[in-house]
Tab-separated table of C-alpha atoms and ligand atoms in Angstrom:
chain	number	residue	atom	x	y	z
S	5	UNK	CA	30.905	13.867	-6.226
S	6	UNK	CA	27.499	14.140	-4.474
S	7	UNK	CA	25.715	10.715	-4.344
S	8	UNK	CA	21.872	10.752	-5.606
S	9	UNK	CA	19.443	9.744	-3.182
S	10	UNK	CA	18.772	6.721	-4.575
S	11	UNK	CA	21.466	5.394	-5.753
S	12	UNK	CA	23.411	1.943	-4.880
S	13	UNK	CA	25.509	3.771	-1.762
S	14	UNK	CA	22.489	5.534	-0.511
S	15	UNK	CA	20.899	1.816	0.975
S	16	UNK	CA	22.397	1.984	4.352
S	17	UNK	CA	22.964	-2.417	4.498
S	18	UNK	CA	24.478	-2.079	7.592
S	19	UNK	CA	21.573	-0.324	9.560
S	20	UNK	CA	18.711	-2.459	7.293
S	21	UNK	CA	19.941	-5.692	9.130
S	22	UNK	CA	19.527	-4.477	12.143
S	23	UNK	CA	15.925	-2.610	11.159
S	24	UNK	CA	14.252	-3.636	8.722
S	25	UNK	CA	11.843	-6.134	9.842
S	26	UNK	CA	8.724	-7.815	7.983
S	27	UNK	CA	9.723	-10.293	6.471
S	28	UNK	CA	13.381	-7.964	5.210
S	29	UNK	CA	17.067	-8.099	6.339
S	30	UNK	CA	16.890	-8.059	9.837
S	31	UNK	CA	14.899	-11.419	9.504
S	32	UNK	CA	16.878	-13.348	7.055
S	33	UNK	CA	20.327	-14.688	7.154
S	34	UNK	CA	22.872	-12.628	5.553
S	35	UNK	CA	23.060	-12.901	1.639
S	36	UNK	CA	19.355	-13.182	1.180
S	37	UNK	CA	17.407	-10.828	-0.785
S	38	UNK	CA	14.248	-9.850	0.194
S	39	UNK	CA	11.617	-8.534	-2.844
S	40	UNK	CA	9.151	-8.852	0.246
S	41	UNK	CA	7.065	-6.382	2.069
S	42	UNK	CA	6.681	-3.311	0.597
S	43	UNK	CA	9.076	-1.197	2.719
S	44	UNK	CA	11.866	0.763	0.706
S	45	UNK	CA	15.109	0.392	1.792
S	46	UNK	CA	16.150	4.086	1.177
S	47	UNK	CA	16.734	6.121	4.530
S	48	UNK	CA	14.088	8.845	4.579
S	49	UNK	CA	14.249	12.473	2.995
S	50	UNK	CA	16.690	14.855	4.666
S	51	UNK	CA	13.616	17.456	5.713
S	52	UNK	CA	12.204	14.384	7.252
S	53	UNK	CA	15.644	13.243	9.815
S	54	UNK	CA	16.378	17.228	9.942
S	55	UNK	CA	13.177	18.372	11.451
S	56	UNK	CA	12.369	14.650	13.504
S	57	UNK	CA	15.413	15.463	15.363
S	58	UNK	CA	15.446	18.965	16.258
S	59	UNK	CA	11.489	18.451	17.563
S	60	UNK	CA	13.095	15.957	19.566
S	61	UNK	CA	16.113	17.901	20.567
S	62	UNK	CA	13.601	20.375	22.447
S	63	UNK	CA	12.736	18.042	24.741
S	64	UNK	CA	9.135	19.107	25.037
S	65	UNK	CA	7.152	15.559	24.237
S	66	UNK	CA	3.857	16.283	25.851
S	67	UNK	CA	0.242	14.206	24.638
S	68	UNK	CA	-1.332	15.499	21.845
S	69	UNK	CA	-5.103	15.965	21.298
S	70	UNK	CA	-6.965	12.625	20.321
S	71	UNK	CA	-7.916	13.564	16.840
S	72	UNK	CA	-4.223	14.239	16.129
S	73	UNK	CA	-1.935	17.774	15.800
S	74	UNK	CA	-3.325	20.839	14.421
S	75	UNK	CA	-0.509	20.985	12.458
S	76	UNK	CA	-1.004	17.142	10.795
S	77	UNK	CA	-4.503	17.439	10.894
S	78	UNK	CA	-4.203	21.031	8.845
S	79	UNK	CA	-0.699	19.537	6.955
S	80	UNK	CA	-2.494	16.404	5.539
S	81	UNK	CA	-5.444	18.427	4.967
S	82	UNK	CA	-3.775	20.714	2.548
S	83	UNK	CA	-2.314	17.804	0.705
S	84	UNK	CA	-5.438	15.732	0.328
S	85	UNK	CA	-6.876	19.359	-1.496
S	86	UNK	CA	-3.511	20.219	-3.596
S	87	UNK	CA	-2.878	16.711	-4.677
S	88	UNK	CA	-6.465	15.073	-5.463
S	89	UNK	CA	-8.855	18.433	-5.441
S	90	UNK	CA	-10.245	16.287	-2.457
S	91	UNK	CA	-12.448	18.824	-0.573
S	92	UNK	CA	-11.087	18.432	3.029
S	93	UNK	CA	-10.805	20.270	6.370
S	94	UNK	CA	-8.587	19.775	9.022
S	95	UNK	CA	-11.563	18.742	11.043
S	96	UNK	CA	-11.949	15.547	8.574
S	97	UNK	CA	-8.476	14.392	9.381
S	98	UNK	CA	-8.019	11.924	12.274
S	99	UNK	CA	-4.570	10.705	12.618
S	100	UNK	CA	-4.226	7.158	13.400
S	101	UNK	CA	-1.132	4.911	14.034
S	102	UNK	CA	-1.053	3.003	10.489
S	103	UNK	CA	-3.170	2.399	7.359
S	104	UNK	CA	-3.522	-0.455	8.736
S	105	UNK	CA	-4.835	0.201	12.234
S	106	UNK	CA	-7.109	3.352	10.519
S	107	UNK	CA	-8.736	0.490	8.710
S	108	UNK	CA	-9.200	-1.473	12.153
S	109	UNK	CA	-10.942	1.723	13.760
S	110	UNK	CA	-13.404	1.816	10.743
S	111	UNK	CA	-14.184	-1.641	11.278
S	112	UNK	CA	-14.915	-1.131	15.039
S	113	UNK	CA	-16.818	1.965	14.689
S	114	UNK	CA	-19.265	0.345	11.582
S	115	UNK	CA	-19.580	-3.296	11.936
S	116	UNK	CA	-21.406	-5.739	13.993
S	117	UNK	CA	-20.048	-9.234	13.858
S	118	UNK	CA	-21.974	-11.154	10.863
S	119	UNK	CA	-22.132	-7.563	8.703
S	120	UNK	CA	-20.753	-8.810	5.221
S	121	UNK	CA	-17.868	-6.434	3.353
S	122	UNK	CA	-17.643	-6.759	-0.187
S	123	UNK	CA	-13.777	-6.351	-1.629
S	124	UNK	CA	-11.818	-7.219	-4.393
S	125	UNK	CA	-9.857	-10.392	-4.765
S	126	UNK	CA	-7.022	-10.702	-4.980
S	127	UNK	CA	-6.106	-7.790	-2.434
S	128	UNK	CA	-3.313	-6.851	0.517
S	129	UNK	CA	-4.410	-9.468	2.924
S	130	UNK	CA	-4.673	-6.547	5.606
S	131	UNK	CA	-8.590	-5.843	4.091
S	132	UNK	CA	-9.722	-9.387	4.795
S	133	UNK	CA	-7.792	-9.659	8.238
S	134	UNK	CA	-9.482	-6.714	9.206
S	135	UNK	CA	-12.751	-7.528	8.516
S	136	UNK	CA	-12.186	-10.871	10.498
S	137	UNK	CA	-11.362	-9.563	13.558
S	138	UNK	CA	-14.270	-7.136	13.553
S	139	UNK	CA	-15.986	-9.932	13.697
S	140	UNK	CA	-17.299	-8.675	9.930
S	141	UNK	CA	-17.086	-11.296	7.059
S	142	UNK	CA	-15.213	-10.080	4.394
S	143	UNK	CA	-16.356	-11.707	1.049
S	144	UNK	CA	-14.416	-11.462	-2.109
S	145	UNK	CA	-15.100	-10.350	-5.476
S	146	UNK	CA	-12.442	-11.551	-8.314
S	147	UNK	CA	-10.761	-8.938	-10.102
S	148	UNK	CA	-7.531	-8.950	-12.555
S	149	UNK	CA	-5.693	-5.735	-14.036
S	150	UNK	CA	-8.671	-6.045	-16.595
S	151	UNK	CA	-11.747	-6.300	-14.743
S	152	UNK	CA	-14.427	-3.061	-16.223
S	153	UNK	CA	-16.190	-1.382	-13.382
S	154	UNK	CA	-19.591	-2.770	-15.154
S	155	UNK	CA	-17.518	-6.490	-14.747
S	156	UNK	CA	-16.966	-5.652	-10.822
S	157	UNK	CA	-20.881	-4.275	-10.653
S	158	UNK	CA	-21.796	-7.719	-11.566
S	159	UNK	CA	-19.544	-9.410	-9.442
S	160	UNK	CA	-20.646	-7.584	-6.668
S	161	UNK	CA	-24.186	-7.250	-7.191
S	162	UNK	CA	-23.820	-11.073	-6.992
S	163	UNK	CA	-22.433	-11.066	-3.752
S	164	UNK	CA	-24.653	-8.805	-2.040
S	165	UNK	CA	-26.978	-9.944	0.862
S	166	UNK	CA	-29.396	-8.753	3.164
S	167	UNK	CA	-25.940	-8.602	5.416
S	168	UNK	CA	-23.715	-6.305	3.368
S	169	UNK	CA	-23.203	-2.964	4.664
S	170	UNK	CA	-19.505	-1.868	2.973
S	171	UNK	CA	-17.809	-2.155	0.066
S	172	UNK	CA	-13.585	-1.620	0.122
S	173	UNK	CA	-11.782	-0.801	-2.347
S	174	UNK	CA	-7.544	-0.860	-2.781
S	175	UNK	CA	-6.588	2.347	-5.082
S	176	UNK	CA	-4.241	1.970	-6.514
S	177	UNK	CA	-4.058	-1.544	-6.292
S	178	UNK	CA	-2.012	-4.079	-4.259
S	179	UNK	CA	-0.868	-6.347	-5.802
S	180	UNK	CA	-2.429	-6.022	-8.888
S	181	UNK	CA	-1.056	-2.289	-9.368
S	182	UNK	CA	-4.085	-0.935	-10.807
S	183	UNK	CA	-4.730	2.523	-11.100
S	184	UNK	CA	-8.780	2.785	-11.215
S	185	UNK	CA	-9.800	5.546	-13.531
S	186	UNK	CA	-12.477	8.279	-12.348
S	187	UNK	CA	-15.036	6.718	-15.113
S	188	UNK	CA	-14.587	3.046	-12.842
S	189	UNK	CA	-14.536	4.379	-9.617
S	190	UNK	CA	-17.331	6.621	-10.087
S	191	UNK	CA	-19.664	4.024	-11.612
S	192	UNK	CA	-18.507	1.269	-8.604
S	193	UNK	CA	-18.995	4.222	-6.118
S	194	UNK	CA	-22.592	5.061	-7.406
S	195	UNK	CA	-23.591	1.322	-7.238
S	196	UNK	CA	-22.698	1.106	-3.778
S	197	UNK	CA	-24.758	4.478	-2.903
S	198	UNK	CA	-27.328	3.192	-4.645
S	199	UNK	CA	-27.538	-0.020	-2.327
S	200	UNK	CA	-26.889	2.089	0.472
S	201	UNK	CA	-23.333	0.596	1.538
S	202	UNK	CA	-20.692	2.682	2.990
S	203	UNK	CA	-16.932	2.544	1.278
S	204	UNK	CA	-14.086	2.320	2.782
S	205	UNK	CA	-10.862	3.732	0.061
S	206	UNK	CA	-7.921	2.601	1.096
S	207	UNK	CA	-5.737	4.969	-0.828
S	208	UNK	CA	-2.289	4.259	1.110
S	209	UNK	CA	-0.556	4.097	-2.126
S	210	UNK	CA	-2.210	6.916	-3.837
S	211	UNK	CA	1.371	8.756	-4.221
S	212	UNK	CA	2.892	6.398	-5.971
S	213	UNK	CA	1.307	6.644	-9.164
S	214	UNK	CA	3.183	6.373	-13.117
S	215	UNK	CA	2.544	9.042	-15.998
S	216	UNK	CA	0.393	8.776	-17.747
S	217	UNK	CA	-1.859	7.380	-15.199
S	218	UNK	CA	-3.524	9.773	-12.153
S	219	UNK	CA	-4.687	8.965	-8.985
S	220	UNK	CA	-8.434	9.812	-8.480
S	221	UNK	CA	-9.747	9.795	-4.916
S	222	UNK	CA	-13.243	8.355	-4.467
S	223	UNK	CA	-14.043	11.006	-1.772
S	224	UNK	CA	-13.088	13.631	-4.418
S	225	UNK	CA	-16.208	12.135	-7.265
S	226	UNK	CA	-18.792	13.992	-5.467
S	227	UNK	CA	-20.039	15.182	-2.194
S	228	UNK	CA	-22.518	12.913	-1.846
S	229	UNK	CA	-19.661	9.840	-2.468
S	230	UNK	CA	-17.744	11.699	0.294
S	231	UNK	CA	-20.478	11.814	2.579
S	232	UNK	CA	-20.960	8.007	2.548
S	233	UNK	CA	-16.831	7.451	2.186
S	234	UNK	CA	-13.492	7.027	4.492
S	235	UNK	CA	-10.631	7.604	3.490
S	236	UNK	CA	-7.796	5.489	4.628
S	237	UNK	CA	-4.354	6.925	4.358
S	238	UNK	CA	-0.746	6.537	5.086
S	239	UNK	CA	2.931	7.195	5.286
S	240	UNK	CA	4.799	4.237	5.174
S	241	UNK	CA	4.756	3.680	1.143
S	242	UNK	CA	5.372	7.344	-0.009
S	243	UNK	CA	7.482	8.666	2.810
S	244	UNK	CA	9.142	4.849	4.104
S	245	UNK	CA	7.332	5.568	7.073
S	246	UNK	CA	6.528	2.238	8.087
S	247	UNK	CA	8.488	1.843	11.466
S	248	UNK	CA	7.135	5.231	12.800
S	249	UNK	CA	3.261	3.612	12.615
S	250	UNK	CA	1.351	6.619	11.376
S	251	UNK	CA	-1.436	7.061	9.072
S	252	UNK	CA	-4.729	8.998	9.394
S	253	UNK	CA	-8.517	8.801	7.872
S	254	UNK	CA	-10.036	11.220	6.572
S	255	UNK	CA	-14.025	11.372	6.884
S	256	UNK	CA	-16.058	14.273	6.102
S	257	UNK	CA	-19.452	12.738	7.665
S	258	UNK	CA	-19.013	14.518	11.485
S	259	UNK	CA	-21.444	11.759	12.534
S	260	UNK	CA	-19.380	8.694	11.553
S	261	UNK	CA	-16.158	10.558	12.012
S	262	UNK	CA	-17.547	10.516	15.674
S	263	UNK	CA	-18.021	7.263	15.857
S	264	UNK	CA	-14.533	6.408	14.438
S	265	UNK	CA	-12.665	8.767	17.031
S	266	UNK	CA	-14.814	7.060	19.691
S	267	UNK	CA	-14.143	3.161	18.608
S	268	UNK	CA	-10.824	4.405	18.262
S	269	UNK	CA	-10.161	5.301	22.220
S	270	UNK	CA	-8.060	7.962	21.451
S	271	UNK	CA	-9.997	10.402	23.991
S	272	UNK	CA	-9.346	8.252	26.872
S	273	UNK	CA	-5.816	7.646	25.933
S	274	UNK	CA	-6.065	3.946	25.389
S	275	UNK	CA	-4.629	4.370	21.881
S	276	UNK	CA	-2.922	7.284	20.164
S	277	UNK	CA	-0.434	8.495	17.728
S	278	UNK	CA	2.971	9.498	18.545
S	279	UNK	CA	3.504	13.074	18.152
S	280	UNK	CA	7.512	12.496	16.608
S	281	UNK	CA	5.349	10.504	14.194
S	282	UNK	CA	3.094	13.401	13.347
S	283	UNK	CA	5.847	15.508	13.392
S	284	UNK	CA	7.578	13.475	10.342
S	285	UNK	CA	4.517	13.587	8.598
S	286	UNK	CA	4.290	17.463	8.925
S	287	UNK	CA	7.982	17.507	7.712
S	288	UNK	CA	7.347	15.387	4.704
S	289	UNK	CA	4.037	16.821	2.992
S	290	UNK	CA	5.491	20.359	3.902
S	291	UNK	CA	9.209	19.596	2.706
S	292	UNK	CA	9.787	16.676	0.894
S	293	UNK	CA	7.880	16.872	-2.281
S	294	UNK	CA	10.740	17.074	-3.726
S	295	UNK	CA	11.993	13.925	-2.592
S	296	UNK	CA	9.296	12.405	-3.398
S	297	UNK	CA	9.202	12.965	-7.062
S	298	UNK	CA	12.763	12.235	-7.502
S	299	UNK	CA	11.709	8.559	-5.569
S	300	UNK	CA	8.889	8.211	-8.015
S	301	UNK	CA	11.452	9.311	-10.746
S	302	UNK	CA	13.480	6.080	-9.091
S	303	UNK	CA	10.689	3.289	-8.928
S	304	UNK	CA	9.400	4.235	-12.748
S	305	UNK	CA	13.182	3.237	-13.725
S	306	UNK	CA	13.145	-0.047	-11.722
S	307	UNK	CA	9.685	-0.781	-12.723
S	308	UNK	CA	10.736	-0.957	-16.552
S	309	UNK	CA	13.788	-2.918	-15.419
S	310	UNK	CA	11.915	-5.310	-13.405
S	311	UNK	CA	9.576	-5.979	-16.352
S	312	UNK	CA	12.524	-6.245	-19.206
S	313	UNK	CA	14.123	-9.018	-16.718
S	314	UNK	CA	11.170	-10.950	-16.598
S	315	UNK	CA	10.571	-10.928	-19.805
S	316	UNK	CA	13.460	-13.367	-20.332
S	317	UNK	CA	11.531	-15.620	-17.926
S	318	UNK	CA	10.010	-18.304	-20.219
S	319	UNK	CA	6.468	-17.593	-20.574
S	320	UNK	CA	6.425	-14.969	-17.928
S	321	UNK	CA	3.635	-12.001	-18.960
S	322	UNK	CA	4.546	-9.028	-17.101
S	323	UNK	CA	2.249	-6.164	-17.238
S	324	UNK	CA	4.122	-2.822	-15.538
S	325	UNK	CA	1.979	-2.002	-13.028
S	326	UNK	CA	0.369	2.243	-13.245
S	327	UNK	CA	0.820	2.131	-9.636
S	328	UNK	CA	2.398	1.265	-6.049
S	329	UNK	CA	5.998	-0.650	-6.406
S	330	UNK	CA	4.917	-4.238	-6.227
S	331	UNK	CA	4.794	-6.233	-9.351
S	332	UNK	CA	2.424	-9.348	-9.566
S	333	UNK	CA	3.831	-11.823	-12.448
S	334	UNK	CA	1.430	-14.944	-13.253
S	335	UNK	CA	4.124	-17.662	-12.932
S	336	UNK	CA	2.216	-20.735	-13.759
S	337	UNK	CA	4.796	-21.471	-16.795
S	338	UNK	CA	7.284	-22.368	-14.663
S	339	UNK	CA	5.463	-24.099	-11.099
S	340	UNK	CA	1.872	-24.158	-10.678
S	341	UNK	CA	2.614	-23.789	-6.898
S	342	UNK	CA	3.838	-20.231	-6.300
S	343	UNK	CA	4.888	-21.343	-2.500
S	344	UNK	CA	6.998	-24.221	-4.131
S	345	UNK	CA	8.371	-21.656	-6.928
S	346	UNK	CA	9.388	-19.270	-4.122
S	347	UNK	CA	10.985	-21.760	-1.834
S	348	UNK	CA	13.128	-22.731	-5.050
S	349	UNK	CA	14.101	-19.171	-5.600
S	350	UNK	CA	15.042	-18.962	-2.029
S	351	UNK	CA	16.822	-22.170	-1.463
S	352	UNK	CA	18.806	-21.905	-4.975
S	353	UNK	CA	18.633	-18.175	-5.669
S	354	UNK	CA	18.959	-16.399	-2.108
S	355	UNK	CA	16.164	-14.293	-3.069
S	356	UNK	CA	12.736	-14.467	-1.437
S	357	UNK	CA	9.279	-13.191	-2.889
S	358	UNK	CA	5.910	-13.236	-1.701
S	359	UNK	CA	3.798	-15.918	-3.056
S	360	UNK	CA	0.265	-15.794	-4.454
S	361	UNK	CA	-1.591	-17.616	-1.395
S	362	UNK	CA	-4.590	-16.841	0.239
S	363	UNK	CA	-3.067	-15.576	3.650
S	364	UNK	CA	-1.363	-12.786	1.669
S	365	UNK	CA	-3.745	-11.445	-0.988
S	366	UNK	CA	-7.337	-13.665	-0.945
S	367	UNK	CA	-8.455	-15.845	-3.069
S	368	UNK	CA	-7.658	-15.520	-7.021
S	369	UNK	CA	-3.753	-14.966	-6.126
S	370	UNK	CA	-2.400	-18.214	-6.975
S	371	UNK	CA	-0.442	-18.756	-9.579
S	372	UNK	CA	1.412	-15.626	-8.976
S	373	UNK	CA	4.465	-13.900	-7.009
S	374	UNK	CA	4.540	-10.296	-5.539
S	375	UNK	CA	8.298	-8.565	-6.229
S	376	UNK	CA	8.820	-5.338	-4.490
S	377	UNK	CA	11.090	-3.017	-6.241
S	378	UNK	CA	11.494	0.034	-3.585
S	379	UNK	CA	15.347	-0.683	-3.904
S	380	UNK	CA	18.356	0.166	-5.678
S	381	UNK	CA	19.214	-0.751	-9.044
S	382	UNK	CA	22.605	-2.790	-7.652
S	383	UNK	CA	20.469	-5.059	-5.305
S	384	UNK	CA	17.517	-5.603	-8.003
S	385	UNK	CA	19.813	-6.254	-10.720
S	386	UNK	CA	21.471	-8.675	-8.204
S	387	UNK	CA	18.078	-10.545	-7.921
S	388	UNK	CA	17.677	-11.182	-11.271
S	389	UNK	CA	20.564	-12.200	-11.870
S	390	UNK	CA	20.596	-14.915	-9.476
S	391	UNK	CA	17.080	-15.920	-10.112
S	392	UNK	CA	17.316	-16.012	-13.869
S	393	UNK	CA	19.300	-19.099	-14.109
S	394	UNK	CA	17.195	-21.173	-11.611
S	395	UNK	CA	14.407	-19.694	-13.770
S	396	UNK	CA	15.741	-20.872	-16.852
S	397	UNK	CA	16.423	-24.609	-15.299
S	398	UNK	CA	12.715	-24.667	-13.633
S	399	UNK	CA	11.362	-24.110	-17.702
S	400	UNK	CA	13.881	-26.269	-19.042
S	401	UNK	CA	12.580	-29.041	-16.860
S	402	UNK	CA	9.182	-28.362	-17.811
S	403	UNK	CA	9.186	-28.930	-21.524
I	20	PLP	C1	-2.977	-1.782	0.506
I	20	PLP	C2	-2.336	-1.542	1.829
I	20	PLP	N1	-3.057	-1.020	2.824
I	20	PLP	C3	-2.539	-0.781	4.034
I	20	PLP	C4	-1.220	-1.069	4.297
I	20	PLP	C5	-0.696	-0.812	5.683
I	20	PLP	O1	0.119	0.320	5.793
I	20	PLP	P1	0.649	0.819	7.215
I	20	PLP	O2	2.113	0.528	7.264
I	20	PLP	O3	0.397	2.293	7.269
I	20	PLP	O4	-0.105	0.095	8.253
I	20	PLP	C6	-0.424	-1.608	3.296
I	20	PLP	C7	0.981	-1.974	3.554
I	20	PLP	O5	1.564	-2.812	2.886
I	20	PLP	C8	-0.989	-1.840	2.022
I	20	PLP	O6	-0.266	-2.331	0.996
């Protein structure tokens, strides 16, 4: 019998205690379950291990060029036009060592300390970090699944100062796992023009999208969007990347992409991407499309389980989210402290979540729990089953 690629024998337990970090196995004591970061724990796809190892096999492991390989630079390129009609040129594409270090580099290259970034709130809490250390002040504009574009505009428009000089957006949405339509992102991306802030889309997730929803790229509204527009990007959500630190931006402004590459240090040396990294990436967007689909196939299933098993949680209203494999439940029905609800679950349950608190997604989180579902249905359905009862007791008590 051939085994599926995602199914209960294809998580490799044995090798994700000794790897998976974050927050995952490797962390915990054995016989915890970790809904944590969101890091799949399915080995990567075959064209992926196949064509990382014979590169590697040659033995030739020379630098690469700053900007990153012809061959990613080109690679990404054709995937940013064939998946998103983004209009994009291998000469647009620098490839940096994470989403969340391509973020850092825009930061650097566009901010002087006391410059003001608008964002949403809640959001990954990798936006407002990196704000912070620029020296930047990030400040935070409250959004739910709901929020209308003209809703945001106001929030925003509130916000402003003579200080702001970016807006960032999340697309799709962690943890909210929003999908923004074209209509909202083009009206959001036209206000910010119009006030003459840049934008910085950070589209790491942008794969990982549910029919009937479609991911729209902000860069792809209109050259004059792209112009004033980076695009962050990244490999460790669609591919399970994560440990090989690679990402890229893609900038079609040669000015600012200038400036990036040269905050980034990459021409000196001082920072680069590894070129087995680069060579994964090539692998994947060239040969595992196929994979891909059949994961997204995977996560739409344990999405609709996820939500049917918490809708047995007493007063639990769980949207499914369009987008990304996090799921953000308000859980106010059964603890008004999320931190207190997830100790609970992890003392009495074995089963740890992230909880709504400012250090991990901003302000407007609490009251809520992030569950990651990148895994197989044996270990989810585990989970729940262990969670439900102490669940059950928590609601019980509260009545
Ligand atoms: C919204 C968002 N941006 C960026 C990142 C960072 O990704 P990377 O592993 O490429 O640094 C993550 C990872 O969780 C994320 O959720």
């Amino acid at each position: 019998m051939t085994r599926s690629l995602f199914s209960d024998d294809a998580v490799r337990m044995d090798l994700l205690r000794e790897r998976a970090f974050n927050l995952r196995w490797a962390q915990l004591p054995a016989g915890v379950i970790p809904l944590t970061a969101a890091d799949p724990d399915f080995p990567v796809c075959p064209a992926i291990r196949e064509q990382l190892a014979g590169y590697a096999a040659e033995g030739v492991l020379s630098y690469g060029p700053p900007e990153g390989l012809p061959r990613f630079r080109e690679a990404v390129a054709g995937w940013m036009r064939g998946t998103r009609q983004m209009e994009c040129t291998p000469e647009m594409v620098f490839a940096t060592d994470s989403a969340a270090s391509a973020m850092a580099v825009v930061a650097r290259a566009g901010l002087q300390p006391g410059d003001e970034v608008l964002m949403p709130a809640p959001v990954d809490f990798l936006l407002h970090h990196t704000v912070q250390r620029a020296g930047a002040v990030p400040v935070r504009v409250n959004v739910t699944r709901d929020t209308s574009a003209d809703e945001f505009i106001a929030g925003l428009e509130a916000a402003r100062t003579t200080r702001t000089r970016m807006l960032w957006l999340c697309n799709p949405h962690n943890p909210l796992g929003v999908v923004y339509s074209r209509q909202w992102l083009r009206t959001v991306a036209e206000w910010a023009l119009g006030r003459g802030l840049r934008i910085l889309a950070d589209e790491i997730w942008s794969d990982i999208v549910y029919e009937p929803f479609r991911h729209v790229s902000v860069a792809a509204l209109s050259p004059e969007i792209a112009s004033s527009t980076v695009t962050v990007y990244g490999f460790s959500k669609n591919f399970a990347l994560a440990g090989l630190r690679i990402g890229c931006i893609v900038c079609s402004d040669p000015e600012w992409r200038k400036e990036i590459v040269t905050a980034s240090d990459a021409e000196s040396t001082v920072y680069g991407t590894s070129v087995l990294s680069q060579v994964a990436v090539i692998a994947a967007l060239h040969d595992g499309r196929e994979w891909l689909g059949q994961f997204i196939q995977h996560l739409k299933c344990q999405r609709d389980y996820v939500v049917q098993r918490l809708s047995h949680w007493p007063g639990i209203d769980a949207k499914p989210p369009q987008g990304t494999y996090v799921i953000f439940p308000g859980i106010t029905s059964l603890d008004d402290d999320a931190e207190r609800l997830c100790d609970r679950l992890r003392e009495q349950a074995r089963v740890v979540l992230v909880p709504g608190a400012p250090r991990w997604f901003g302000a407007g989180s609490a009251g809520h729990v992030r569950i990651c579902f990148a895994t197989s249905r044996g270990i989810l359905q585990e989970a729940f089953d262990r969670m439900e009862p102490v669940v059950r007791e928590l609601a019980a008590s509260r009545r």
